[in-house]
PDB file of C-alpha atoms in Angstrom:
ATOM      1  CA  UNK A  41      -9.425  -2.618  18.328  1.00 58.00           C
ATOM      2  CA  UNK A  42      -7.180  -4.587  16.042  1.00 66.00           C
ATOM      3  CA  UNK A  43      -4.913  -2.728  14.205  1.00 93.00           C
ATOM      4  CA  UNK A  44      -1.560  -0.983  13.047  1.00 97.00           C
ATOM      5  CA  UNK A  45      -0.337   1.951  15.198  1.00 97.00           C
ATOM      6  CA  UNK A  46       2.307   4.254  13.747  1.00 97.00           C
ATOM      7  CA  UNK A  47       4.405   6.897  15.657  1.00 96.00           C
ATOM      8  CA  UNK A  48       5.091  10.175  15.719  1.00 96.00           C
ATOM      9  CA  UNK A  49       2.370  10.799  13.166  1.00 95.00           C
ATOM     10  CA  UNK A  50       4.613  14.069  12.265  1.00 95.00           C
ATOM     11  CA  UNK A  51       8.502  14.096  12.636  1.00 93.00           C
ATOM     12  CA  UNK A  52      11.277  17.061  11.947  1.00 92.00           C
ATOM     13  CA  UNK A  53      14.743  15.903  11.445  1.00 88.00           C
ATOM     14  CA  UNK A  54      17.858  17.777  11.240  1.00 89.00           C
ATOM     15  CA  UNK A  55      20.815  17.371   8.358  1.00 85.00           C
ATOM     16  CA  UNK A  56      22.889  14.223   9.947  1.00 86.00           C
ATOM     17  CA  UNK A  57      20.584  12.736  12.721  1.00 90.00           C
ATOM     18  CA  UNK A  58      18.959   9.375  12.369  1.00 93.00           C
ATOM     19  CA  UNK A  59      15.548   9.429  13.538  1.00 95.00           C
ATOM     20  CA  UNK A  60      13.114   6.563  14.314  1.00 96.00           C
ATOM     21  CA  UNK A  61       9.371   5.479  13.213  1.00 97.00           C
ATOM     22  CA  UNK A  62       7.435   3.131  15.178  1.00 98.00           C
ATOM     23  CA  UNK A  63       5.643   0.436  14.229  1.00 98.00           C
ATOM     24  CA  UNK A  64       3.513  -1.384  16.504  1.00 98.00           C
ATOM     25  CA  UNK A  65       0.506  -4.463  15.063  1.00 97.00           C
ATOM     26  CA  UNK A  66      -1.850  -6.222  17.319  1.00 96.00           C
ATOM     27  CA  UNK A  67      -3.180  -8.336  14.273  1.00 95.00           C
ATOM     28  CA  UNK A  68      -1.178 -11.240  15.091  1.00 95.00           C
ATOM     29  CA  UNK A  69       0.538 -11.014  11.423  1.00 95.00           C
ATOM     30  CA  UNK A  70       3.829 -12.902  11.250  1.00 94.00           C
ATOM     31  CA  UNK A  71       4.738 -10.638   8.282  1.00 93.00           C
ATOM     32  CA  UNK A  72       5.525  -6.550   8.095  1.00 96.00           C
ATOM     33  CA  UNK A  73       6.563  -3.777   5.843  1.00 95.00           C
ATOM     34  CA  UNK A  74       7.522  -0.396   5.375  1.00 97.00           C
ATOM     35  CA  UNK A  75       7.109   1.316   2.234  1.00 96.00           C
ATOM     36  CA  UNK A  76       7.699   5.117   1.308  1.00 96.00           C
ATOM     37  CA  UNK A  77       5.257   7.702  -0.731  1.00 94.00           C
ATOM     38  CA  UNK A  78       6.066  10.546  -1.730  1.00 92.00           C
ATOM     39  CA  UNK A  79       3.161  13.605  -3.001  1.00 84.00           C
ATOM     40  CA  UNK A  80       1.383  12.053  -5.984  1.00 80.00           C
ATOM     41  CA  UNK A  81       3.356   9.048  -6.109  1.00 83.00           C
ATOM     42  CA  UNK A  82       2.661   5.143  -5.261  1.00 87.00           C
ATOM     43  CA  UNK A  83       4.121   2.890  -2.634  1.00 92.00           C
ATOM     44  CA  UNK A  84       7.878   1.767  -3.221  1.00 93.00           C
ATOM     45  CA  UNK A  85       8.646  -0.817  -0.575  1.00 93.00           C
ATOM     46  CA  UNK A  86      12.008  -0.352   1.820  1.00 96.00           C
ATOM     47  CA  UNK A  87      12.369  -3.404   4.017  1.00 96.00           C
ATOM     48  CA  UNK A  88       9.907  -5.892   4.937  1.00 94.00           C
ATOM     49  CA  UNK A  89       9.634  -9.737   7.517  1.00 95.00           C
ATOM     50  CA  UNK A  90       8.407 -12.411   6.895  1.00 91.00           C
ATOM     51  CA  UNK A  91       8.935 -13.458  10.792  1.00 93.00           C
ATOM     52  CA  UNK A  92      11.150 -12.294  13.848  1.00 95.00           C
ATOM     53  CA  UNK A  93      14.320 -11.515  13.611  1.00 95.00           C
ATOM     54  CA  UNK A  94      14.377 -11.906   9.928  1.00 94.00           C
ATOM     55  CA  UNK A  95      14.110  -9.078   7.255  1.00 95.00           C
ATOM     56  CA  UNK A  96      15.181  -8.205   3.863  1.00 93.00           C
ATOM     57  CA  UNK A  97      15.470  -4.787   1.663  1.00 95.00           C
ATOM     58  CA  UNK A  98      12.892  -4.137  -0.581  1.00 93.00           C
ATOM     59  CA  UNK A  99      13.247  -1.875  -3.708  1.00 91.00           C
ATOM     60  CA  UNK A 100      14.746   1.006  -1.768  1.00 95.00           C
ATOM     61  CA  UNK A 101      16.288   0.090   1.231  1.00 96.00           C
ATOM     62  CA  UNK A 102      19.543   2.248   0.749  1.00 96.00           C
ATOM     63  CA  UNK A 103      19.698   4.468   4.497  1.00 95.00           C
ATOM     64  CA  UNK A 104      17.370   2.485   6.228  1.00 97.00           C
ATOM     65  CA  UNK A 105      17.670  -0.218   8.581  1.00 97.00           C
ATOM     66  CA  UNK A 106      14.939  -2.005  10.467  1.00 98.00           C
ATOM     67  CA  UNK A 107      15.212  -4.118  13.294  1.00 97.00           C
ATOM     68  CA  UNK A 108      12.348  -7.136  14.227  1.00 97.00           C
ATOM     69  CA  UNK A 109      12.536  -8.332  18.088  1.00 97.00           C
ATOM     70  CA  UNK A 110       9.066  -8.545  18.520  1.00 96.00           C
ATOM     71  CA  UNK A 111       6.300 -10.232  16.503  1.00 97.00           C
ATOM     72  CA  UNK A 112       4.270  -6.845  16.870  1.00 97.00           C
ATOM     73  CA  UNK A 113       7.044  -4.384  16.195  1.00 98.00           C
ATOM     74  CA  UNK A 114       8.929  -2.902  13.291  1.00 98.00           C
ATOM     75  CA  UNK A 115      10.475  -0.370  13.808  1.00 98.00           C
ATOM     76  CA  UNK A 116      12.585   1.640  11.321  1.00 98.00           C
ATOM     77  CA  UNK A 117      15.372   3.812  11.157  1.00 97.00           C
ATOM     78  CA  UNK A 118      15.934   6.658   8.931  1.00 96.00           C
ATOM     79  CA  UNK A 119      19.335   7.281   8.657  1.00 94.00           C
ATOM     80  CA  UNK A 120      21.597  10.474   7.746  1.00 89.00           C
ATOM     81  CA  UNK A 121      22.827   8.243   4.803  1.00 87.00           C
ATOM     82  CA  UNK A 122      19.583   8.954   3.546  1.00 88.00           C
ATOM     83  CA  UNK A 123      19.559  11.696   1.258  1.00 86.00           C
ATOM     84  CA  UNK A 124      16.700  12.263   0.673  1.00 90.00           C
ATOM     85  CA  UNK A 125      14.313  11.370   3.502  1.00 92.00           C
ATOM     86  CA  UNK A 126      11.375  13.679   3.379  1.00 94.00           C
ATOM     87  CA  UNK A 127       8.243  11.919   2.197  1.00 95.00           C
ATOM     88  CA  UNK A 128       5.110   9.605   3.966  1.00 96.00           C
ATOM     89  CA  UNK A 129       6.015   6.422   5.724  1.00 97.00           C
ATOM     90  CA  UNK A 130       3.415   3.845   5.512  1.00 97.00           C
ATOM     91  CA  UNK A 131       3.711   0.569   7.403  1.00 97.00           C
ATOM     92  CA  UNK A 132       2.187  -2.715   7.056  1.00 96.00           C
ATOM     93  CA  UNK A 133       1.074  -6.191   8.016  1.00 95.00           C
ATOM     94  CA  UNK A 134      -0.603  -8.773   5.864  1.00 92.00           C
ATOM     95  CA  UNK A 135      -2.013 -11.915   6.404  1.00 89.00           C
ATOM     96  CA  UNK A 136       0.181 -15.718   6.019  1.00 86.00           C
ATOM     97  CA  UNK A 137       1.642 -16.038   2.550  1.00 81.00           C
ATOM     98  CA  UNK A 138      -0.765 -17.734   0.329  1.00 81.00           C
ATOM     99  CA  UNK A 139      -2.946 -16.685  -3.082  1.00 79.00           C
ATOM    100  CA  UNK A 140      -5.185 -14.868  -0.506  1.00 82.00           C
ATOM    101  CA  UNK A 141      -2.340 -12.591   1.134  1.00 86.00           C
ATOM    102  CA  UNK A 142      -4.196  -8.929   2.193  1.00 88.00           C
ATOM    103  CA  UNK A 143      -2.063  -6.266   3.544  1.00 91.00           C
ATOM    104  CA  UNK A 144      -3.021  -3.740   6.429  1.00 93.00           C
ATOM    105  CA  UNK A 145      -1.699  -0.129   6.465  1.00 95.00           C
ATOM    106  CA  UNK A 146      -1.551   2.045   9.259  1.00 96.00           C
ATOM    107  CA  UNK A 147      -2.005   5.811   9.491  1.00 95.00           C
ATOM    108  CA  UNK A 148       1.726   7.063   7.908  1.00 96.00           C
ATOM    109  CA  UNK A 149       4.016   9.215   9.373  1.00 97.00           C
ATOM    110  CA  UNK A 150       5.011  12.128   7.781  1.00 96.00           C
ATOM    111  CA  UNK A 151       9.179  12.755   7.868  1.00 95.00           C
ATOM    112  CA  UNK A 152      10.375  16.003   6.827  1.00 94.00           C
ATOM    113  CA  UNK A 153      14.140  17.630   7.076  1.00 88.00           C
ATOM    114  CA  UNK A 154      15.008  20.676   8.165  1.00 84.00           C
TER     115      UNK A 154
ATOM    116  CA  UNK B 102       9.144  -2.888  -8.591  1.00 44.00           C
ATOM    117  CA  UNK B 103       5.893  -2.179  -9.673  1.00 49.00           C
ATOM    118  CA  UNK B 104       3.591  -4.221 -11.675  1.00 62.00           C
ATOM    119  CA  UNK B 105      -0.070  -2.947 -11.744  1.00 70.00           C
ATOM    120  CA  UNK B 106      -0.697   0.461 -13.665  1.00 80.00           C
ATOM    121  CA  UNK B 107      -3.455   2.473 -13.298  1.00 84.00           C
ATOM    122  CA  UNK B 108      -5.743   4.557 -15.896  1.00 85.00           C
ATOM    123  CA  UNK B 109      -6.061   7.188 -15.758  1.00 92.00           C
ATOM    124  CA  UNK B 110      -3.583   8.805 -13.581  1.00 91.00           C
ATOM    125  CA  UNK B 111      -6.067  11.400 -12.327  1.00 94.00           C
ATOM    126  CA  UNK B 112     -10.380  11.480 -12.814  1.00 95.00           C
ATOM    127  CA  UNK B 113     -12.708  14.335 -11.953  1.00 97.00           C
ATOM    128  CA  UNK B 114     -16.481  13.851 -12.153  1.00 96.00           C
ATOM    129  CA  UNK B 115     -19.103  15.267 -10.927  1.00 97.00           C
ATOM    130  CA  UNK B 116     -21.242  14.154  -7.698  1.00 97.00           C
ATOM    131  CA  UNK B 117     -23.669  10.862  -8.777  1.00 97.00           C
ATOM    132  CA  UNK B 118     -21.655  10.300 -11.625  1.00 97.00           C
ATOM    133  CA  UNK B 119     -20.158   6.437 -12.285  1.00 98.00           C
ATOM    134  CA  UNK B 120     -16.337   6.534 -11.757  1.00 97.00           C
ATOM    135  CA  UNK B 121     -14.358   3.715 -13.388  1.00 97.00           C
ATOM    136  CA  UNK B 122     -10.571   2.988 -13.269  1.00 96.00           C
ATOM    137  CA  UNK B 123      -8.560   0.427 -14.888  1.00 96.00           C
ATOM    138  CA  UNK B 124      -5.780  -1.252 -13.987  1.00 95.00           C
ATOM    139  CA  UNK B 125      -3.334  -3.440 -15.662  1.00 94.00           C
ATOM    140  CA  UNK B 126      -0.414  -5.929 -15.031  1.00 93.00           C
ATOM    141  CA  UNK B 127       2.222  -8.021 -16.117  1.00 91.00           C
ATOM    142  CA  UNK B 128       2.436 -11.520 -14.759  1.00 89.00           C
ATOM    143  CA  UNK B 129       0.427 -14.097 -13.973  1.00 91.00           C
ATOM    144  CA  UNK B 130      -1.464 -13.604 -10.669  1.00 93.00           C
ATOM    145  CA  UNK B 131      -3.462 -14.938  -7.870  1.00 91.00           C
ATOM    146  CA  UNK B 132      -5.340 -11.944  -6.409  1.00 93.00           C
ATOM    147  CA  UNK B 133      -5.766  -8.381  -7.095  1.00 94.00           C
ATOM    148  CA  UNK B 134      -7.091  -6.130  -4.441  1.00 95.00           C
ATOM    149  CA  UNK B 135      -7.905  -2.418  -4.745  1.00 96.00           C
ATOM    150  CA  UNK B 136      -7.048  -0.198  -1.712  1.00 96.00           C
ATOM    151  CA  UNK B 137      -8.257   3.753  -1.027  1.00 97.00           C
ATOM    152  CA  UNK B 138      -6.159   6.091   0.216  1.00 96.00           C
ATOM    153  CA  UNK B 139      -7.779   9.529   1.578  1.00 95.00           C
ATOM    154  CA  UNK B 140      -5.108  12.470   1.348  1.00 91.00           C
ATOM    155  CA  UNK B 141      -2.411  11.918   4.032  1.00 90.00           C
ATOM    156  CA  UNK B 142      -3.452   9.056   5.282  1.00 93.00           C
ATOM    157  CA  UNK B 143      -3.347   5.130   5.140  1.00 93.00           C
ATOM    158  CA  UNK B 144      -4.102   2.997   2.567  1.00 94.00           C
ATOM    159  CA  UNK B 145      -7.574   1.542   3.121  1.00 94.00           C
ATOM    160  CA  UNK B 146      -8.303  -2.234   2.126  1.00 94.00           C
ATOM    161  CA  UNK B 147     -11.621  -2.148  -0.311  1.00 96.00           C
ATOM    162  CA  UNK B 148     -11.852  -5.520  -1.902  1.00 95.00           C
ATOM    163  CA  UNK B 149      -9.968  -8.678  -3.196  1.00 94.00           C
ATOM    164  CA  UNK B 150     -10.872 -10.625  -6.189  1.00 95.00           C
ATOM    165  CA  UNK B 151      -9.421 -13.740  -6.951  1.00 93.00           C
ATOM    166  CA  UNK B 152      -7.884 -15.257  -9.951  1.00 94.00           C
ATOM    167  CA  UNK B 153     -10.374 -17.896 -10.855  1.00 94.00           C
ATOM    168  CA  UNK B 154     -13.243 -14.987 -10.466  1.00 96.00           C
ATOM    169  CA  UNK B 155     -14.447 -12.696 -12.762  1.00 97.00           C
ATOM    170  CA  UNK B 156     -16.334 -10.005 -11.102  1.00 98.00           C
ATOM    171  CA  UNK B 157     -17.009  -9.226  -7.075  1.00 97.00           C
ATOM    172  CA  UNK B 158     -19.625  -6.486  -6.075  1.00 96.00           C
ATOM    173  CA  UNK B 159     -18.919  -4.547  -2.477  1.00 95.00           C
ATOM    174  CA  UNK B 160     -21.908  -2.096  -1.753  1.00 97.00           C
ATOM    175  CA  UNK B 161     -20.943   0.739  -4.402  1.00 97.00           C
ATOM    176  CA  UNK B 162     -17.872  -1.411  -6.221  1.00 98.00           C
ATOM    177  CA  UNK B 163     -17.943  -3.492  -8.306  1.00 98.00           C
ATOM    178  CA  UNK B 164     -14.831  -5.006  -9.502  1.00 98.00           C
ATOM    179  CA  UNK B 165     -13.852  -7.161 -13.013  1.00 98.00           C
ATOM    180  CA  UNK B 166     -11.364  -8.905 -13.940  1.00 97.00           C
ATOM    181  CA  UNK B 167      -9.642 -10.264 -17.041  1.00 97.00           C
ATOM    182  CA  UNK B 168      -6.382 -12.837 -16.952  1.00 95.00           C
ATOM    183  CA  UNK B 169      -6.500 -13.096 -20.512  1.00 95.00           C
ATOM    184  CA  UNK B 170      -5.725  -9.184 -20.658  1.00 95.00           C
ATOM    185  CA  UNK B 171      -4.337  -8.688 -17.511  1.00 95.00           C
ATOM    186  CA  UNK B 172      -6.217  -5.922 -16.742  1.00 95.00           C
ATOM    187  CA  UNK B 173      -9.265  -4.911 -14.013  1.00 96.00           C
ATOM    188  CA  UNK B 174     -11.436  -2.371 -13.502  1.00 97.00           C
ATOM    189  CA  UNK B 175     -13.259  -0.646  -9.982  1.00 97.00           C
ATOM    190  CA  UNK B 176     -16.331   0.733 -10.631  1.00 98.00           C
ATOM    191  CA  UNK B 177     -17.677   3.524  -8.328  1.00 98.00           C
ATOM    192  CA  UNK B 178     -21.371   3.694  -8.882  1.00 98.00           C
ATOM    193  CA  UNK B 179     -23.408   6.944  -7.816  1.00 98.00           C
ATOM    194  CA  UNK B 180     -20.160   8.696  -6.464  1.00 97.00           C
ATOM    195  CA  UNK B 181     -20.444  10.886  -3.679  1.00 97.00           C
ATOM    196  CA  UNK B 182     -18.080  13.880  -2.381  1.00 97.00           C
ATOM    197  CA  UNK B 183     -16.398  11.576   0.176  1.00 97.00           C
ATOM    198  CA  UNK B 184     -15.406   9.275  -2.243  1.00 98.00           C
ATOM    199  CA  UNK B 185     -12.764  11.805  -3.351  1.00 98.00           C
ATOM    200  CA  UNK B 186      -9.138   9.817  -2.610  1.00 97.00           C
ATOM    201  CA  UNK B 187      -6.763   7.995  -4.574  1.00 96.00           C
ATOM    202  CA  UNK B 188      -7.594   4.282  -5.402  1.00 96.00           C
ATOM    203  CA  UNK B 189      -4.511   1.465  -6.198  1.00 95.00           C
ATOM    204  CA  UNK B 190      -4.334  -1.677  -7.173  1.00 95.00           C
ATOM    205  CA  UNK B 191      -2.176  -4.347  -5.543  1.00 93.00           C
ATOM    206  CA  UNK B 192      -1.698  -8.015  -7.279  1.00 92.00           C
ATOM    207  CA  UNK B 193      -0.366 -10.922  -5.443  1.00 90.00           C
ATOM    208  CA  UNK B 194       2.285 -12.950  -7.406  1.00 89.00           C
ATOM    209  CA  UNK B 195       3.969 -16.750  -6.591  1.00 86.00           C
ATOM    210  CA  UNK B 196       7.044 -15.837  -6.267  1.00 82.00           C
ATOM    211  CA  UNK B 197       8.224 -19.105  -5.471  1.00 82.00           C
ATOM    212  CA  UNK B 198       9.945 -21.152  -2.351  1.00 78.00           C
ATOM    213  CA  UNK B 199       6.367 -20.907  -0.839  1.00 77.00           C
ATOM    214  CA  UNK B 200       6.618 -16.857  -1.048  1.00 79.00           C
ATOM    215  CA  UNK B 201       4.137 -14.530  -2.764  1.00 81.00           C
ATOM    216  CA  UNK B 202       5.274 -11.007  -4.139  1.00 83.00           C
ATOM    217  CA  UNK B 203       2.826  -8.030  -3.038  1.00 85.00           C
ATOM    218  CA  UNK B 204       2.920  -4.792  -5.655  1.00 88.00           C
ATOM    219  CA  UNK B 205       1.307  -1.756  -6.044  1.00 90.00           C
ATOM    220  CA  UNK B 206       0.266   0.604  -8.881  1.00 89.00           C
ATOM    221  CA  UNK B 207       0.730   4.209  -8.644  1.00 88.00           C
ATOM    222  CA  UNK B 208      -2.920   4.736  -8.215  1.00 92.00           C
ATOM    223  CA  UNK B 209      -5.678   7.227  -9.569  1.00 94.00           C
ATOM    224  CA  UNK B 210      -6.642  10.187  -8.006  1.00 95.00           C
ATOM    225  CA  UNK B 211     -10.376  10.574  -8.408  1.00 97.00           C
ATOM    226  CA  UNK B 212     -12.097  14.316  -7.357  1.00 97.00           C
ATOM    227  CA  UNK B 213     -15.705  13.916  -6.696  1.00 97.00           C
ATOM    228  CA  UNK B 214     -17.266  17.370  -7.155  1.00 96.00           C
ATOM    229  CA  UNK B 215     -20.090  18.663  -5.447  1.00 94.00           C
TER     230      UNK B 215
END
């Protein structure tokens, strides 16, 4: 099935690590993004790119980093810089630029600190 | 940033009730879509309606929209219990140099009661 796989779905971090979320599309999409929710809130977007190796900070994109080797991965990096890092991570691939752009989400992955 | 906003923030009605939901924007646009997002989960695509169209039906949607407010509605018709989620609305922007900008609202949270 074609689709956007997200992993751990659930993730514990300690004060000062960095953790990782995975990202992994088999849609073909050139472009991806990760955005942040937190409870009751909307989407605010933290990095997104438009192709490999090339990415740029969305709204929030203070302790993050993302890296794009791959065309179907996107992984992203929650740093200890980050002070405040529990919330749901929600990534995403859309379709080519254009007036008909659609976005895909996958499942989320829920970050909390301990 | 964000540029669609949702109304109302929160809806409860009762099972086989009509649920409606506005949404409404800033600048000039090429799409809006409307997305579903089940508690703790992904956002789900629902449907895309196009500038140059004024209303688009999907099974128990049906979606309108205005340019000359900048505003569109989702109608849920004959709502059932599962249809309890939040719903967003996304707009797709030309934001020049061949790129288009992809924002969210911060969504309604409709209740569905049995």
């Amino acid at each position: 099935d074609g689709g956007i796989t997200q992993s751990p779905k659930y993730l514990f971090r300690k004060e000062g690590q960095n953790v990782t979320l995975s990202c992994e599309q088999n849609l073909n999409h050139d472009a991806m993004y990760w955005y942040r929710q937190d409870p009751g809130q909307g989407l605010r977007l933290i990095y997104y790119s438009q192709i490999v190796n090339d990415f740029q900070k969305g709204d929030i994109a203070e302790g993050y980093s993302v890296s794009r080797e791959k065309k179907e991965s996107f992984p992203l990096t929650v740093t200890s810089a980050q002070k405040n890092p529990t919330a749901f991570y929600l990534c995403a691939s859309s379709t080519p630029p254009g007036p008909g752009l659609t976005i895909y989400f996958g499942e989320g992955s829920w970050l909390t600190v301990v | 940033s964000q540029q669609g906003e949702e109304d109302p923030q929160a809806l409860s009605i009762q099972e086989g009730e009509n649920a409606t939901m506005n949404c409404s924007y800033k600048t000039s646009i090429n799409n809006l879509q409307w997305y579903r997002q089940n508690s703790g989960r992904g956002l789900v695509h629902l449907i895309l309606i196009r500038s140059n169209e004024r209303e688009k039906h999907s099974g128990r949607l049906r979606v309108t929209l205005d340019t000359s407010k900048k505003s569109s509605s989702l109608l849920i018709t004959a709502s059932r219990a599962a249809d309890t989620a939040s719903y967003f609305c996304a707009t797709v922007s030309y934001s020049g140099a061949g790129s288009y900008q992809l924002t969210f609202g911060k969504g309604t949270k409709l209740s569905v009661i049995p």
